[in-house]
Coordinates of C-alpha atoms and ligand atoms in Angstrom, one line a residue:
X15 CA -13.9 22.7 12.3
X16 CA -14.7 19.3 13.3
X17 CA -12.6 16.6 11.7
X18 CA -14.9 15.2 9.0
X19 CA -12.9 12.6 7.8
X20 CA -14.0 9.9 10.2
X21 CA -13.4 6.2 10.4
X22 CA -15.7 5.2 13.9
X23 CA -16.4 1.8 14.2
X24 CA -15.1 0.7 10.4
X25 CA -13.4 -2.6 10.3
X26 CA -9.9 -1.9 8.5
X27 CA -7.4 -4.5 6.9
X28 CA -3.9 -3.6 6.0
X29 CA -1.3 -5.1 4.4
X30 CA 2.4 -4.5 4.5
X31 CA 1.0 -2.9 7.9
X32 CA 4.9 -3.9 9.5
X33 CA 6.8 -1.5 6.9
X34 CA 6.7 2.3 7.4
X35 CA 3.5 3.0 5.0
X36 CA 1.5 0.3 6.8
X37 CA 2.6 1.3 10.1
X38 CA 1.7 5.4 9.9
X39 CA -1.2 4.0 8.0
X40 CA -2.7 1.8 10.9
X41 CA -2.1 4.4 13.3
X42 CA -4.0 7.1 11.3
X43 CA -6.6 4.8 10.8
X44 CA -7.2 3.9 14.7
X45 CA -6.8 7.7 15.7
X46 CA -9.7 8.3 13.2
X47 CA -11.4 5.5 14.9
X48 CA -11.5 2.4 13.0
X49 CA -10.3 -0.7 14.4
X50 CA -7.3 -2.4 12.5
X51 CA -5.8 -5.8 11.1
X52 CA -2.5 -5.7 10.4
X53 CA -1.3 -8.0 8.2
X54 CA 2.4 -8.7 7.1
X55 CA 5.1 -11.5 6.4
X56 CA 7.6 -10.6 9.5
X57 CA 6.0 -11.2 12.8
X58 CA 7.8 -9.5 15.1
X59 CA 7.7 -6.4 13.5
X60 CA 4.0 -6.7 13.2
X61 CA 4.2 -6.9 17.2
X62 CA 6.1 -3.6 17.3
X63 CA 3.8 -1.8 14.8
X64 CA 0.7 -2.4 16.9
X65 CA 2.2 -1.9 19.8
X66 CA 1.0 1.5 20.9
X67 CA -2.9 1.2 18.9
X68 CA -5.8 2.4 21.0
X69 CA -7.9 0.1 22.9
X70 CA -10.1 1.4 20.7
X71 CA -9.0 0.1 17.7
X72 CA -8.9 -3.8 18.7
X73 CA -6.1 -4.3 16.6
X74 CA -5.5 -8.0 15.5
X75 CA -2.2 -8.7 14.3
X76 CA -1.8 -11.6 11.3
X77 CA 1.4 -13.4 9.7
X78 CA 0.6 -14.1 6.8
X79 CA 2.5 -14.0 2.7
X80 CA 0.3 -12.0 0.8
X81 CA 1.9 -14.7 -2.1
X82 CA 0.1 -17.2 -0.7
X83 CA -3.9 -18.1 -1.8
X84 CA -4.2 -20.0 1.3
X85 CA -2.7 -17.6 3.8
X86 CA -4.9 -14.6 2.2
X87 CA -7.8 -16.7 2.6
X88 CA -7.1 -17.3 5.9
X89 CA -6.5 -14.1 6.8
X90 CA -9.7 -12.6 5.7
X91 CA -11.4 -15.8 7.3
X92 CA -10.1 -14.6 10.8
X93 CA -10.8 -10.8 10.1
X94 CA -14.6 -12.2 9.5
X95 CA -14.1 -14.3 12.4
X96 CA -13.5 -11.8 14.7
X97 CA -15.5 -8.6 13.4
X98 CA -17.8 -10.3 11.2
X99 CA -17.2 -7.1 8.1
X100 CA -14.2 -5.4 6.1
X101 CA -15.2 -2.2 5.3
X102 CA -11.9 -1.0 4.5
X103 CA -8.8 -2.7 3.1
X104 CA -5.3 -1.3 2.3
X105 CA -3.6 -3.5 -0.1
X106 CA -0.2 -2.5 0.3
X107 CA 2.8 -4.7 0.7
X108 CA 5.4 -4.5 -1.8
X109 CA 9.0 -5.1 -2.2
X110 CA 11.2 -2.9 -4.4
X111 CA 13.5 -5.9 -6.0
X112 CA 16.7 -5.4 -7.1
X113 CA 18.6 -2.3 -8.6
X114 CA 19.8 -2.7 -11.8
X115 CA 19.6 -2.3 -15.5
X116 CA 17.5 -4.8 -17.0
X117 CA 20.2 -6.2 -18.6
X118 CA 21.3 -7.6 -15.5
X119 CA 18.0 -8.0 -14.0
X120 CA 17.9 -11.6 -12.7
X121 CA 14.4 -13.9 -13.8
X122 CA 14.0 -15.0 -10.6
X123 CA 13.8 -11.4 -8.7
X124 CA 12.0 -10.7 -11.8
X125 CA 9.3 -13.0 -10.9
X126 CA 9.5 -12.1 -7.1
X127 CA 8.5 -8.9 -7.5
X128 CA 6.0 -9.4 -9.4
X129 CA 4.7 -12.1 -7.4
X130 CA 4.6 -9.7 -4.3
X131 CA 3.8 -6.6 -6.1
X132 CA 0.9 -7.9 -8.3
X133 CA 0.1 -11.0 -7.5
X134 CA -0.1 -9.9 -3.9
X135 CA -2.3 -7.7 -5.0
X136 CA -4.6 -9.4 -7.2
X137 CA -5.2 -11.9 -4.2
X138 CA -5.9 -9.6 -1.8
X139 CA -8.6 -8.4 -4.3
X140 CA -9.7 -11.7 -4.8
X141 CA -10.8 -12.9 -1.2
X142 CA -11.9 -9.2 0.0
X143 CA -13.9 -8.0 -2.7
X144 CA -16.4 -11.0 -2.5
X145 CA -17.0 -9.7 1.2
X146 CA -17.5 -6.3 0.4
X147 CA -19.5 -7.4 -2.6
X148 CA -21.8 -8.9 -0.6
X149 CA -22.3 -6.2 1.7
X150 CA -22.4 -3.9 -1.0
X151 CA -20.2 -1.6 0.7
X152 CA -16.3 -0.9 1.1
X153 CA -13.3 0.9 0.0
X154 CA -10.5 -0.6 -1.4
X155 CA -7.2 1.2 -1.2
X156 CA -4.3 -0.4 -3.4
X157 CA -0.5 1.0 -3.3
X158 CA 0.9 1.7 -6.8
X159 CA 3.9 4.4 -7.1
X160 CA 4.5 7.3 -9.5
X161 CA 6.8 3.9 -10.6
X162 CA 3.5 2.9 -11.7
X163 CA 2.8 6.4 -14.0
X164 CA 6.2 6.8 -15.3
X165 CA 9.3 4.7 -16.5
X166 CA 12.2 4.6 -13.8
X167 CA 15.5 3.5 -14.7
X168 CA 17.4 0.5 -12.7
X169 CA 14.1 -0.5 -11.3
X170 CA 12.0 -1.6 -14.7
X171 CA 10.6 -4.6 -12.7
X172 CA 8.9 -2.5 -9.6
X173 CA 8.0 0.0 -12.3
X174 CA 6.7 -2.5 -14.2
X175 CA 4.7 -4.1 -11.3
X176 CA 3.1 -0.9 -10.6
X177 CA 2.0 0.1 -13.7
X178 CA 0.1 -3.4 -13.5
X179 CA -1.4 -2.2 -9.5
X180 CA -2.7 0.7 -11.7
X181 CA -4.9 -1.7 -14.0
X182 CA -6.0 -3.7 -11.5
X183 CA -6.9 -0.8 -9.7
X184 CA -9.3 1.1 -12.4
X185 CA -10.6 -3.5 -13.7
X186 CA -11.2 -3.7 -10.5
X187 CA -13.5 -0.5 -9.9
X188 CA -15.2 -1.3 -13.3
X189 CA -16.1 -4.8 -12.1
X190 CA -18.0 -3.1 -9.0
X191 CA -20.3 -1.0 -10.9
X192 CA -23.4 -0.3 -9.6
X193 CA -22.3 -1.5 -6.0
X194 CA -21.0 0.6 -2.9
X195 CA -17.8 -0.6 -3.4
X196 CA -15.2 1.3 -4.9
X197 CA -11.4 1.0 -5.4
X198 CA -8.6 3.3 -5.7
X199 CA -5.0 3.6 -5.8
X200 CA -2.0 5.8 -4.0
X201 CA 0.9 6.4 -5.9
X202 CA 3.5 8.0 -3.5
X203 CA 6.2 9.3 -4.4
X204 CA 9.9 9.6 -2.8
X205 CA 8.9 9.1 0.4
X206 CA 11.6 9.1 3.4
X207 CA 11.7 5.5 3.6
X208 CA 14.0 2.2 4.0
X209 CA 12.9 1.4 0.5
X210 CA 13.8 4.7 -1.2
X211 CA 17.5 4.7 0.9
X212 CA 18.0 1.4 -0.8
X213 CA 16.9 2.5 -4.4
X214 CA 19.6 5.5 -4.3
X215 CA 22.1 3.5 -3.2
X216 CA 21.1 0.5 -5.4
X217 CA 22.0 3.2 -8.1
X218 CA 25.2 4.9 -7.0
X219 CA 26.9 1.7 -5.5
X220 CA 30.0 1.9 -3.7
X221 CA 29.3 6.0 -4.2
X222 CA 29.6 8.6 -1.0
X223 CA 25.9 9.1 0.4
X224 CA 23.9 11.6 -2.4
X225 CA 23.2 14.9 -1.2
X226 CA 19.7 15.6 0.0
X227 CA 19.7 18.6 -2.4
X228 CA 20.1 16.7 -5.2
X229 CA 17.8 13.9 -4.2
X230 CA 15.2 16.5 -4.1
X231 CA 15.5 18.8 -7.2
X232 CA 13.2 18.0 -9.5
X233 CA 10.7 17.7 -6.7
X234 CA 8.5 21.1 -6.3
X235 CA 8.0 20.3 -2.9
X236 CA 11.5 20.6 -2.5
X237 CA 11.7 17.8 0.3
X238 CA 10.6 14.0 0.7
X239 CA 7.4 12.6 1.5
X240 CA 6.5 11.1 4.9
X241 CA 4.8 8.0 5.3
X242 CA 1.9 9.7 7.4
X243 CA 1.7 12.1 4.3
X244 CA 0.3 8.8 2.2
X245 CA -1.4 7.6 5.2
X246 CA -3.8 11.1 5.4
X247 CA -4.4 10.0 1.4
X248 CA -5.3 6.7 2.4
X249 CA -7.7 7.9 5.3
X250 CA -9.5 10.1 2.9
X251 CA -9.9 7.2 0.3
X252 CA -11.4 5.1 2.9
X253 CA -13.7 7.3 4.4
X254 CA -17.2 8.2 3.4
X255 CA -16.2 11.2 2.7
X256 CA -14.4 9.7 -0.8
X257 CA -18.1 8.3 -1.6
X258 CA -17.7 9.0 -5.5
X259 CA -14.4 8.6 -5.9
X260 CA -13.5 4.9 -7.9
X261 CA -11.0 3.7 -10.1
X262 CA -8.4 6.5 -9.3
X263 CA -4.6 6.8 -8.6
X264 CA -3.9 9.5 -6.2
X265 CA -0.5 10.6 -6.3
X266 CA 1.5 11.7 -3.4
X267 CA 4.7 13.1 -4.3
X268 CA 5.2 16.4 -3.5
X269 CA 4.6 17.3 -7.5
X270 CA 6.9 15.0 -8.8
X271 CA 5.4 13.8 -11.7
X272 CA 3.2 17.2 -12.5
X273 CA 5.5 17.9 -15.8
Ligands
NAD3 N1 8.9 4.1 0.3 C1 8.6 4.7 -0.8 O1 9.3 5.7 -1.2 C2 7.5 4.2 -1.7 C3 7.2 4.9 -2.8 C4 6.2 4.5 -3.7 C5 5.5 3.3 -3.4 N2 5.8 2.6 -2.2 C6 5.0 1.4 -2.0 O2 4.4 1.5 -0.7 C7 4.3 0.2 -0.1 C8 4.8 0.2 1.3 O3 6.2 0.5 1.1 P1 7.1 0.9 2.4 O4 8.0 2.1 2.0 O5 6.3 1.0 3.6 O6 8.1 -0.4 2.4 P2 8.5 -1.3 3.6 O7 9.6 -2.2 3.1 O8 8.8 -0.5 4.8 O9 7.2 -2.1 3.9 C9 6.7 -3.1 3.1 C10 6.1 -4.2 4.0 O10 5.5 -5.2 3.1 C11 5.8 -6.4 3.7 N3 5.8 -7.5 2.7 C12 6.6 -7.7 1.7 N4 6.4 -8.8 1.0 C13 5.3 -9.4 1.7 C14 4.6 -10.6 1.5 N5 4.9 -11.4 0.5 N6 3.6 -10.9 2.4 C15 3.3 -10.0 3.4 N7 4.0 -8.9 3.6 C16 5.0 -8.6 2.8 C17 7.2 -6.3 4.3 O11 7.4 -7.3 5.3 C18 7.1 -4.9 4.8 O12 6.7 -4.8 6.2 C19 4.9 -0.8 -1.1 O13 3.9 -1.3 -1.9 C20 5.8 0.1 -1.9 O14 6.1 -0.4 -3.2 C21 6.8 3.0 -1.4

């Protein structure tokens, strides 16, 4: 059966593209044709990310804070620059904060997180939906977590900031009514990942590693996500084949969050 879920010729922003999401994410995303901006804070590793893209996929690399108004306009100036259209954009950096109890939850990581995780967000929203409003076509993706569905302990703040990616998420579909744009939301789950390695240790410091048998328990799948496994979700949200799906959170995590 043919692969249906095609990308060919679709211009395709992503955020957080240097981190392991963004990274299997671009590279799905060029194999099912579309060519790719990659977007992230750390230069270097935004090098190594698009490293081995297809020719096909044109990729264009771009430093940029995700914090910053001027750098997100910038950055979706250049994408218009060079390809003249977004048709797609993953809007998915994030940074977990720190691990503890709210009661010892510093303000300022407080407001850090937040600032990534949902102001970040609402930005990237900002400057890319006027383009796709225009064209009257696109497909927003935006990474929230089950963090964003259901409380987690240690980590209020990300919780917190996730739940908020969730309403922006099903505003932001609202506001494109009646337009071919529509926007959507992941919400992996424990996915084998820097940022899960450091939330389990966050929470057992000083504690011999915890056995994958007890990470994975109350998981049905009875193993961790991959990253490619959100990036297949992702594909599907972008591509035609999603055309009346708006305002959702798709969940990726292995049943998780099913009870
Ligand atoms: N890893 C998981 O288990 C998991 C689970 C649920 C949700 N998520 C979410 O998925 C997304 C990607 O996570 P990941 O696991 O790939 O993490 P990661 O740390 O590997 O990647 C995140 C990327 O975002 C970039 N970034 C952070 N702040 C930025 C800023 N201000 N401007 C530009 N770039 C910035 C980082 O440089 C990094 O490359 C995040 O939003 C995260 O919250 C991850």
């Amino acid at each position: 059966m043919p692969d249906r879920i095609r990308l060919d010729g679709k211009v395709a922003v992503v955020t957080g593209a240097a981190g392991i999401i963004g990274t299997a994410t671009i590279h799905l995303l060029a194999e099912r044709g579309a060519r790719v901006v990659a977007v992230d804070r750390r230069e270097q590793d935004l090098q190594t990310a698009i490293k081995d893209l297809p020719a096909s996929a044109q990729a264009l690399a771009i430093t940029a804070d995700v914090t910053r108004e001027d750098e997100v306009a910038e950055y979706v100036r250049a994408v218009l620059d060079k390809f003249g259209t977004v048709d797609v954009f993953y809007n998915n950096a994030g940074i977990e904060g720190d691990v503890a109890p709210i009661t010892k939850y510093s303000l300022e990581t407080f407001r850090r997180v937040l600032d990534v995780n949902v102001v970040g967000v609402f930005l990237g929203l900002k400057h890319v939906l006027p383009v796709m409003l225009k064209q009257n076509k696109g497909s927003i993706i935006n990474t929230a977590s089950i963090a964003g569905r259901i409380g987690s302990p240690q980590v209020a703040v990300y919780s917190a900031s996730k739940h908020a990616v969730i309403g922006l998420t099903k505003s932001a579909a609202l506001e494109c009514t009646a337009t071919g744009v529509r926007v959507n939301c992941v919400c992996p789950g424990l996915i084998d990942s820097r940022m899960l390695s450091a939330i389990i240790e966050g929470r057992n410091p000083g504690n011999a590693p915890v056995p994958n048998d007890k990470i994975v328990e109350r998981i049905p799948a009875r193993r961790l996500g991959q990253a490619s496994e959100v990036a297949s979700v992702v594909a599907f949200l972008a591509s035609d084949e999603a055309s009346y799906v708006s305002g959702s959170a798709y969940t990726v995590d292995g049943g998780r969050t099913a009870s």
